[in-house]
């Protein structure tokens, strides 16, 4: 995983083909512009039919399946290669369209350009509300026949299968489940202060005080908007619980967004800052994880992609490091799911490759290989997890428990529930509050309520 899992779905298009006058102004304006929904793409696609026909007629290989993705880091790149090999065994040709950087932003820009030109890839790595938005543009193709044949409805949680469908039919295939509300801890650091993993916020701050006195940075974080937003998301879940989280971040209830529980969550979030270091500005998430691995820092709020860094460093869960839910969020689970959506292409021979790819993405074999590399767990339910480590097994058990109890919630900070413009506005509110000591929690809460109405 790279900075990222914060992959944003941003698709400015007609009538937003030219940058608005304020897009170069505030961070909110820039982000809202780059992430707006793909309104008007349909008209441009129709206008570009001639170009698309030409492209199809000159395609080098009729059975070629072009796949746009941003799996460019170590474990992810390995998984992409495995998927390519599996697809080619079925007689299809994989055409790699890997776009690195920008937390997925660069890939989404490339996708928008290709769709506008009438020449989309056969499949593209997108997720959450963006799937529905592209469906509204009429550019996605159904793989429902594959889903029925392979029994996807039986092996996918409804909270996830519904995201993969457009008007009742599957148009995307999920590959994993990331848990976001993790707290990663250096085991030796806790031993030095004779502390246990904090399960409440009172425990957390007592432990942070002891770590700071011992000369250890209590919390590692990178000063990037998505990291601040993700940390706040976990804090809010731990302070308010799943019901509060749903009302605030799924329903976008105005009273809840500016109410007393949100104020308390913001105050708790801001209370963490004195326990971080001054060198956080611009720091990538994996560098913050490295601080925990080395013992320079003790804890980090981060999704389970952080586990890959510990694995590469030959660290053992339960021995060298601990993975525990964020304080107060033990009974809940915030999820982030990677998926591939399938686009209408002019080459009819690509249809077989698309269906083969959809089937492979949901196959037990690929689900195991990919998630072992990536640090996440299979989205396909009922799989044997014998090869997975203790953190993954706990994640799977907690996922099932949360699903049963109704405390399984989508990560708003990672594109899974709210539209990109609102998400970007939330990012800006949280970032400003984190960095502005003169702003009160109530002022920030009021801004969140206002930001929820961003178009």
mmCIF file of N, CA and C in Angstrom, residues 42-142:
data_model
loop_
_atom_site.group_PDB
_atom_site.id
_atom_site.type_symbol
_atom_site.label_atom_id
_atom_site.label_comp_id
_atom_site.label_asym_id
_atom_site.label_seq_id
_atom_site.Cartn_x
_atom_site.Cartn_y
_atom_site.Cartn_z
ATOM 1 N N UNK A 42 -20.744 11.259 -20.484
ATOM 2 C CA UNK A 42 -21.507 10.511 -21.488
ATOM 3 C C UNK A 42 -21.515 11.239 -22.817
ATOM 4 N N UNK A 43 -21.756 12.540 -22.771
ATOM 5 C CA UNK A 43 -21.839 13.305 -24.008
ATOM 6 C C UNK A 43 -20.525 13.284 -24.765
ATOM 7 N N UNK A 44 -19.443 13.362 -24.026
ATOM 8 C CA UNK A 44 -18.141 13.373 -24.678
ATOM 9 C C UNK A 44 -17.817 11.999 -25.253
ATOM 10 N N UNK A 45 -18.241 10.950 -24.516
ATOM 11 C CA UNK A 45 -18.012 9.594 -25.017
ATOM 12 C C UNK A 45 -18.730 9.396 -26.344
ATOM 13 N N UNK A 46 -19.989 9.861 -26.410
ATOM 14 C CA UNK A 46 -20.755 9.730 -27.649
ATOM 15 C C UNK A 46 -20.051 10.473 -28.773
ATOM 16 N N UNK A 47 -19.583 11.680 -28.466
ATOM 17 C CA UNK A 47 -18.919 12.496 -29.487
ATOM 18 C C UNK A 47 -17.627 11.873 -29.972
ATOM 19 N N UNK A 48 -17.054 10.972 -29.136
ATOM 20 C CA UNK A 48 -15.753 10.392 -29.478
ATOM 21 C C UNK A 48 -15.870 9.004 -30.076
ATOM 22 N N UNK A 49 -17.065 8.592 -30.494
ATOM 23 C CA UNK A 49 -17.263 7.236 -31.004
ATOM 24 C C UNK A 49 -16.345 6.938 -32.187
ATOM 25 N N UNK A 50 -16.160 7.933 -33.052
ATOM 26 C CA UNK A 50 -15.326 7.706 -34.227
ATOM 27 C C UNK A 50 -13.901 7.359 -33.815
ATOM 28 N N UNK A 51 -13.395 8.106 -32.815
ATOM 29 C CA UNK A 51 -12.059 7.825 -32.313
ATOM 30 C C UNK A 51 -11.979 6.440 -31.713
ATOM 31 N N UNK A 52 -13.016 6.071 -30.953
ATOM 32 C CA UNK A 52 -13.024 4.751 -30.321
ATOM 33 C C UNK A 52 -13.024 3.649 -31.373
ATOM 34 N N UNK A 53 -13.816 3.824 -32.436
ATOM 35 C CA UNK A 53 -13.876 2.813 -33.488
ATOM 36 C C UNK A 53 -12.522 2.649 -34.166
ATOM 37 N N UNK A 54 -11.868 3.784 -34.370
ATOM 38 C CA UNK A 54 -10.548 3.724 -34.980
ATOM 39 C C UNK A 54 -9.562 2.985 -34.083
ATOM 40 N N UNK A 55 -9.609 3.314 -32.783
ATOM 41 C CA UNK A 55 -8.711 2.669 -31.824
ATOM 42 C C UNK A 55 -8.922 1.168 -31.814
ATOM 43 N N UNK A 56 -10.204 0.753 -31.815
ATOM 44 C CA UNK A 56 -10.514 -0.670 -31.783
ATOM 45 C C UNK A 56 -10.022 -1.363 -33.040
ATOM 46 N N UNK A 57 -10.188 -0.701 -34.182
ATOM 47 C CA UNK A 57 -9.827 -1.335 -35.443
ATOM 48 C C UNK A 57 -8.334 -1.513 -35.591
ATOM 49 N N UNK A 58 -7.571 -0.720 -34.848
ATOM 50 C CA UNK A 58 -6.120 -0.810 -34.953
ATOM 51 C C UNK A 58 -5.497 -1.509 -33.768
ATOM 52 N N UNK A 59 -6.325 -2.135 -32.927
ATOM 53 C CA UNK A 59 -5.784 -2.826 -31.763
ATOM 54 C C UNK A 59 -4.849 -3.945 -32.201
ATOM 55 N N UNK A 60 -3.733 -4.047 -31.501
ATOM 56 C CA UNK A 60 -2.717 -5.027 -31.896
ATOM 57 C C UNK A 60 -3.182 -6.453 -31.664
ATOM 58 N N UNK A 61 -3.905 -6.692 -30.571
ATOM 59 C CA UNK A 61 -4.336 -8.040 -30.259
ATOM 60 C C UNK A 61 -5.791 -8.001 -29.835
ATOM 61 N N UNK A 62 -6.629 -8.807 -30.525
ATOM 62 C CA UNK A 62 -8.069 -8.753 -30.290
ATOM 63 C C UNK A 62 -8.446 -9.173 -28.883
ATOM 64 N N UNK A 63 -7.704 -10.110 -28.285
ATOM 65 C CA UNK A 63 -8.056 -10.647 -26.977
ATOM 66 C C UNK A 63 -7.360 -9.906 -25.841
ATOM 67 N N UNK A 64 -6.782 -8.777 -26.150
ATOM 68 C CA UNK A 64 -6.023 -8.020 -25.154
ATOM 69 C C UNK A 64 -6.943 -7.415 -24.092
ATOM 70 N N UNK A 65 -6.521 -7.514 -22.827
ATOM 71 C CA UNK A 65 -7.275 -6.939 -21.716
ATOM 72 C C UNK A 65 -6.384 -5.888 -21.045
ATOM 73 N N UNK A 66 -6.743 -4.625 -21.233
ATOM 74 C CA UNK A 66 -5.948 -3.548 -20.638
ATOM 75 C C UNK A 66 -6.466 -3.263 -19.236
ATOM 76 N N UNK A 67 -5.562 -3.267 -18.246
ATOM 77 C CA UNK A 67 -5.937 -3.109 -16.848
ATOM 78 C C UNK A 67 -5.219 -1.909 -16.259
ATOM 79 N N UNK A 68 -5.995 -0.890 -15.867
ATOM 80 C CA UNK A 68 -5.438 0.293 -15.211
ATOM 81 C C UNK A 68 -5.417 0.048 -13.702
ATOM 82 N N UNK A 69 -4.238 0.219 -13.100
ATOM 83 C CA UNK A 69 -4.126 0.013 -11.645
ATOM 84 C C UNK A 69 -2.993 0.865 -11.107
ATOM 85 N N UNK A 70 -2.930 0.954 -9.782
ATOM 86 C CA UNK A 70 -1.810 1.653 -9.154
ATOM 87 C C UNK A 70 -1.144 0.761 -8.126
ATOM 88 N N UNK A 71 -1.059 -0.514 -8.454
ATOM 89 C CA UNK A 71 -0.310 -1.470 -7.637
ATOM 90 C C UNK A 71 1.148 -1.419 -8.075
ATOM 91 N N UNK A 72 1.875 -0.482 -7.557
ATOM 92 C CA UNK A 72 3.254 -0.289 -8.008
ATOM 93 C C UNK A 72 4.290 -0.489 -6.906
ATOM 94 N N UNK A 73 3.850 -0.692 -5.653
ATOM 95 C CA UNK A 73 4.818 -0.962 -4.588
ATOM 96 C C UNK A 73 5.114 -2.457 -4.554
ATOM 97 N N UNK A 74 6.058 -2.848 -3.704
ATOM 98 C CA UNK A 74 6.572 -4.208 -3.696
ATOM 99 C C UNK A 74 5.557 -5.334 -3.729
ATOM 100 N N UNK A 75 4.811 -5.500 -2.619
ATOM 101 C CA UNK A 75 3.858 -6.597 -2.531
ATOM 102 C C UNK A 75 2.741 -6.481 -3.543
ATOM 103 N N UNK A 76 2.308 -5.258 -3.802
ATOM 104 C CA UNK A 76 1.225 -5.045 -4.761
ATOM 105 C C UNK A 76 1.673 -5.391 -6.175
ATOM 106 N N UNK A 77 2.881 -4.970 -6.530
ATOM 107 C CA UNK A 77 3.406 -5.262 -7.867
ATOM 108 C C UNK A 77 3.539 -6.765 -8.065
ATOM 109 N N UNK A 78 3.960 -7.470 -7.023
ATOM 110 C CA UNK A 78 4.047 -8.922 -7.100
ATOM 111 C C UNK A 78 2.682 -9.527 -7.368
ATOM 112 N N UNK A 79 1.668 -9.005 -6.709
ATOM 113 C CA UNK A 79 0.318 -9.514 -6.893
ATOM 114 C C UNK A 79 -0.186 -9.252 -8.311
ATOM 115 N N UNK A 80 0.142 -8.087 -8.853
ATOM 116 C CA UNK A 80 -0.263 -7.781 -10.224
ATOM 117 C C UNK A 80 0.355 -8.760 -11.209
ATOM 118 N N UNK A 81 1.605 -9.127 -10.970
ATOM 119 C CA UNK A 81 2.270 -10.087 -11.844
ATOM 120 C C UNK A 81 1.604 -11.459 -11.767
ATOM 121 N N UNK A 82 1.225 -11.858 -10.564
ATOM 122 C CA UNK A 82 0.541 -13.141 -10.392
ATOM 123 C C UNK A 82 -0.788 -13.129 -11.148
ATOM 124 N N UNK A 83 -1.529 -12.033 -11.022
ATOM 125 C CA UNK A 83 -2.815 -11.916 -11.703
ATOM 126 C C UNK A 83 -2.618 -11.967 -13.217
ATOM 127 N N UNK A 84 -1.582 -11.301 -13.712
ATOM 128 C CA UNK A 84 -1.279 -11.328 -15.146
ATOM 129 C C UNK A 84 -1.025 -12.764 -15.607
ATOM 130 N N UNK A 85 -0.232 -13.487 -14.849
ATOM 131 C CA UNK A 85 0.080 -14.869 -15.215
ATOM 132 C C UNK A 85 -1.170 -15.742 -15.199
ATOM 133 N N UNK A 86 -2.025 -15.539 -14.204
ATOM 134 C CA UNK A 86 -3.248 -16.326 -14.113
ATOM 135 C C UNK A 86 -4.184 -16.024 -15.279
ATOM 136 N N UNK A 87 -4.254 -14.762 -15.676
ATOM 137 C CA UNK A 87 -5.115 -14.378 -16.791
ATOM 138 C C UNK A 87 -4.592 -14.965 -18.099
ATOM 139 N N UNK A 88 -3.280 -14.933 -18.273
ATOM 140 C CA UNK A 88 -2.709 -15.437 -19.513
ATOM 141 C C UNK A 88 -2.844 -16.949 -19.636
ATOM 142 N N UNK A 89 -2.935 -17.631 -18.500
ATOM 143 C CA UNK A 89 -3.185 -19.079 -18.537
ATOM 144 C C UNK A 89 -4.558 -19.388 -19.115
ATOM 145 N N UNK A 90 -5.450 -18.417 -19.044
ATOM 146 C CA UNK A 90 -6.792 -18.587 -19.607
ATOM 147 C C UNK A 90 -6.847 -18.209 -21.085
ATOM 148 N N UNK A 91 -5.690 -17.878 -21.647
ATOM 149 C CA UNK A 91 -5.626 -17.549 -23.060
ATOM 150 C C UNK A 91 -5.815 -16.087 -23.378
ATOM 151 N N UNK A 92 -5.847 -15.249 -22.358
ATOM 152 C CA UNK A 92 -6.012 -13.811 -22.562
ATOM 153 C C UNK A 92 -4.657 -13.111 -22.515
ATOM 154 N N UNK A 93 -4.611 -11.910 -23.063
ATOM 155 C CA UNK A 93 -3.386 -11.107 -23.029
ATOM 156 C C UNK A 93 -3.582 -9.915 -22.106
ATOM 157 N N UNK A 94 -2.743 -9.800 -21.112
ATOM 158 C CA UNK A 94 -2.789 -8.694 -20.148
ATOM 159 C C UNK A 94 -1.989 -7.523 -20.696
ATOM 160 N N UNK A 95 -2.607 -6.370 -20.788
ATOM 161 C CA UNK A 95 -1.893 -5.151 -21.143
ATOM 162 C C UNK A 95 -1.834 -4.275 -19.906
ATOM 163 N N UNK A 96 -0.638 -4.097 -19.394
ATOM 164 C CA UNK A 96 -0.480 -3.396 -18.122
ATOM 165 C C UNK A 96 -0.581 -1.892 -18.310
ATOM 166 N N UNK A 97 -1.414 -1.279 -17.483
ATOM 167 C CA UNK A 97 -1.578 0.181 -17.483
ATOM 168 C C UNK A 97 -1.402 0.633 -16.040
ATOM 169 N N UNK A 98 -0.160 0.551 -15.554
ATOM 170 C CA UNK A 98 0.150 0.913 -14.174
ATOM 171 C C UNK A 98 0.478 2.399 -14.108
ATOM 172 N N UNK A 99 -0.165 3.088 -13.150
ATOM 173 C CA UNK A 99 0.051 4.525 -12.984
ATOM 174 C C UNK A 99 0.424 4.781 -11.525
ATOM 175 N N UNK A 100 1.659 5.143 -11.296
ATOM 176 C CA UNK A 100 2.141 5.332 -9.927
ATOM 177 C C UNK A 100 1.898 6.761 -9.452
ATOM 178 N N UNK A 101 1.905 6.913 -8.131
ATOM 179 C CA UNK A 101 1.923 8.238 -7.524
ATOM 180 C C UNK A 101 0.565 8.851 -7.281
ATOM 181 N N UNK A 102 0.575 9.822 -6.365
ATOM 182 C CA UNK A 102 -0.618 10.614 -6.094
ATOM 183 C C UNK A 102 -1.679 9.902 -5.288
ATOM 184 N N UNK A 103 -1.333 8.791 -4.673
ATOM 185 C CA UNK A 103 -2.332 8.076 -3.882
ATOM 186 C C UNK A 103 -3.501 7.616 -4.738
ATOM 187 N N UNK A 104 -3.250 7.300 -6.015
ATOM 188 C CA UNK A 104 -4.314 6.904 -6.920
ATOM 189 C C UNK A 104 -4.847 8.062 -7.756
ATOM 190 N N UNK A 105 -4.492 9.284 -7.380
ATOM 191 C CA UNK A 105 -4.986 10.450 -8.120
ATOM 192 C C UNK A 105 -4.515 10.435 -9.566
ATOM 193 N N UNK A 106 -3.246 10.087 -9.791
ATOM 194 C CA UNK A 106 -2.718 10.071 -11.146
ATOM 195 C C UNK A 106 -3.449 9.035 -11.997
ATOM 196 N N UNK A 107 -3.756 7.896 -11.385
ATOM 197 C CA UNK A 107 -4.476 6.851 -12.113
ATOM 198 C C UNK A 107 -5.879 7.320 -12.495
ATOM 199 N N UNK A 108 -6.538 8.023 -11.582
ATOM 200 C CA UNK A 108 -7.889 8.496 -11.876
ATOM 201 C C UNK A 108 -7.894 9.581 -12.952
ATOM 202 N N UNK A 109 -6.857 10.400 -12.956
ATOM 203 C CA UNK A 109 -6.733 11.397 -14.016
ATOM 204 C C UNK A 109 -6.557 10.714 -15.367
ATOM 205 N N UNK A 110 -5.716 9.673 -15.398
ATOM 206 C CA UNK A 110 -5.509 8.917 -16.631
ATOM 207 C C UNK A 110 -6.799 8.243 -17.084
ATOM 208 N N UNK A 111 -7.557 7.715 -16.133
ATOM 209 C CA UNK A 111 -8.819 7.058 -16.468
ATOM 210 C C UNK A 111 -9.801 8.053 -17.072
ATOM 211 N N UNK A 112 -9.917 9.212 -16.442
ATOM 212 C CA UNK A 112 -10.828 10.240 -16.949
ATOM 213 C C UNK A 112 -10.483 10.612 -18.387
ATOM 214 N N UNK A 113 -9.194 10.795 -18.636
ATOM 215 C CA UNK A 113 -8.755 11.170 -19.981
ATOM 216 C C UNK A 113 -9.128 10.098 -21.001
ATOM 217 N N UNK A 114 -8.923 8.850 -20.626
ATOM 218 C CA UNK A 114 -9.219 7.755 -21.554
ATOM 219 C C UNK A 114 -10.718 7.621 -21.803
ATOM 220 N N UNK A 115 -11.533 7.779 -20.777
ATOM 221 C CA UNK A 115 -12.972 7.671 -20.950
ATOM 222 C C UNK A 115 -13.490 8.818 -21.810
ATOM 223 N N UNK A 116 -13.005 10.019 -21.561
ATOM 224 C CA UNK A 116 -13.429 11.179 -22.342
ATOM 225 C C UNK A 116 -13.081 11.000 -23.821
ATOM 226 N N UNK A 117 -11.949 10.357 -24.097
ATOM 227 C CA UNK A 117 -11.532 10.143 -25.485
ATOM 228 C C UNK A 117 -12.286 8.991 -26.135
ATOM 229 N N UNK A 118 -13.132 8.308 -25.365
ATOM 230 C CA UNK A 118 -13.880 7.187 -25.909
ATOM 231 C C UNK A 118 -13.082 5.901 -25.969
ATOM 232 N N UNK A 119 -11.973 5.829 -25.232
ATOM 233 C CA UNK A 119 -11.088 4.662 -25.292
ATOM 234 C C UNK A 119 -10.707 4.210 -23.883
ATOM 235 N N UNK A 120 -11.691 3.761 -23.068
ATOM 236 C CA UNK A 120 -11.372 3.352 -21.705
ATOM 237 C C UNK A 120 -10.632 2.017 -21.675
ATOM 238 N N UNK A 121 -9.902 1.747 -20.594
ATOM 239 C CA UNK A 121 -9.313 0.416 -20.431
ATOM 240 C C UNK A 121 -10.421 -0.590 -20.154
ATOM 241 N N UNK A 122 -10.114 -1.864 -20.280
ATOM 242 C CA UNK A 122 -11.115 -2.900 -20.028
ATOM 243 C C UNK A 122 -11.501 -2.954 -18.553
ATOM 244 N N UNK A 123 -10.543 -2.668 -17.683
ATOM 245 C CA UNK A 123 -10.799 -2.678 -16.243
ATOM 246 C C UNK A 123 -9.952 -1.608 -15.585
ATOM 247 N N UNK A 124 -10.478 -1.017 -14.510
ATOM 248 C CA UNK A 124 -9.740 0.025 -13.802
ATOM 249 C C UNK A 124 -9.964 -0.112 -12.310
ATOM 250 N N UNK A 125 -8.927 0.170 -11.556
ATOM 251 C CA UNK A 125 -8.976 0.071 -10.100
ATOM 252 C C UNK A 125 -9.659 1.312 -9.535
ATOM 253 N N UNK A 126 -10.923 1.190 -9.190
ATOM 254 C CA UNK A 126 -11.674 2.258 -8.547
ATOM 255 C C UNK A 126 -12.527 1.653 -7.450
ATOM 256 N N UNK A 127 -13.117 2.491 -6.604
ATOM 257 C CA UNK A 127 -13.875 1.933 -5.486
ATOM 258 C C UNK A 127 -14.912 2.916 -4.969
ATOM 259 N N UNK A 128 -15.738 2.414 -4.055
ATOM 260 C CA UNK A 128 -16.687 3.242 -3.339
ATOM 261 C C UNK A 128 -17.672 3.963 -4.247
ATOM 262 N N UNK A 129 -18.074 5.184 -3.873
ATOM 263 C CA UNK A 129 -19.059 5.942 -4.637
ATOM 264 C C UNK A 129 -18.657 6.183 -6.086
ATOM 265 N N UNK A 130 -17.369 6.156 -6.377
ATOM 266 C CA UNK A 130 -16.928 6.387 -7.758
ATOM 267 C C UNK A 130 -17.499 5.336 -8.704
ATOM 268 N N UNK A 131 -17.706 4.110 -8.208
ATOM 269 C CA UNK A 131 -18.284 3.063 -9.048
ATOM 270 C C UNK A 131 -19.679 3.469 -9.495
ATOM 271 N N UNK A 132 -20.467 3.983 -8.553
ATOM 272 C CA UNK A 132 -21.829 4.411 -8.888
ATOM 273 C C UNK A 132 -21.807 5.604 -9.831
ATOM 274 N N UNK A 133 -20.872 6.496 -9.634
ATOM 275 C CA UNK A 133 -20.793 7.686 -10.474
ATOM 276 C C UNK A 133 -20.446 7.322 -11.916
ATOM 277 N N UNK A 134 -19.507 6.403 -12.093
ATOM 278 C CA UNK A 134 -19.192 5.955 -13.450
ATOM 279 C C UNK A 134 -20.378 5.179 -14.035
ATOM 280 N N UNK A 135 -21.092 4.441 -13.185
ATOM 281 C CA UNK A 135 -22.282 3.753 -13.662
ATOM 282 C C UNK A 135 -23.316 4.724 -14.188
ATOM 283 N N UNK A 136 -23.477 5.846 -13.502
ATOM 284 C CA UNK A 136 -24.422 6.874 -13.942
ATOM 285 C C UNK A 136 -24.060 7.424 -15.326
ATOM 286 N N UNK A 137 -22.783 7.374 -15.653
ATOM 287 C CA UNK A 137 -22.349 7.885 -16.959
ATOM 288 C C UNK A 137 -22.560 6.878 -18.082
ATOM 289 N N UNK A 138 -23.003 5.671 -17.740
ATOM 290 C CA UNK A 138 -23.293 4.671 -18.760
ATOM 291 C C UNK A 138 -22.067 4.055 -19.407
ATOM 292 N N UNK A 139 -20.918 4.079 -18.699
ATOM 293 C CA UNK A 139 -19.684 3.573 -19.309
ATOM 294 C C UNK A 139 -19.218 2.243 -18.719
ATOM 295 N N UNK A 140 -19.949 1.709 -17.741
ATOM 296 C CA UNK A 140 -19.565 0.434 -17.134
ATOM 297 C C UNK A 140 -20.332 -0.716 -17.776
ATOM 298 N N UNK A 141 -19.742 -1.904 -17.722
ATOM 299 C CA UNK A 141 -20.361 -3.103 -18.285
ATOM 300 C C UNK A 141 -20.632 -4.103 -17.158
ATOM 301 N N UNK A 142 -21.724 -4.799 -17.237
ATOM 302 C CA UNK A 142 -22.104 -5.771 -16.213
ATOM 303 C C UNK A 142 -21.269 -7.048 -16.326
#
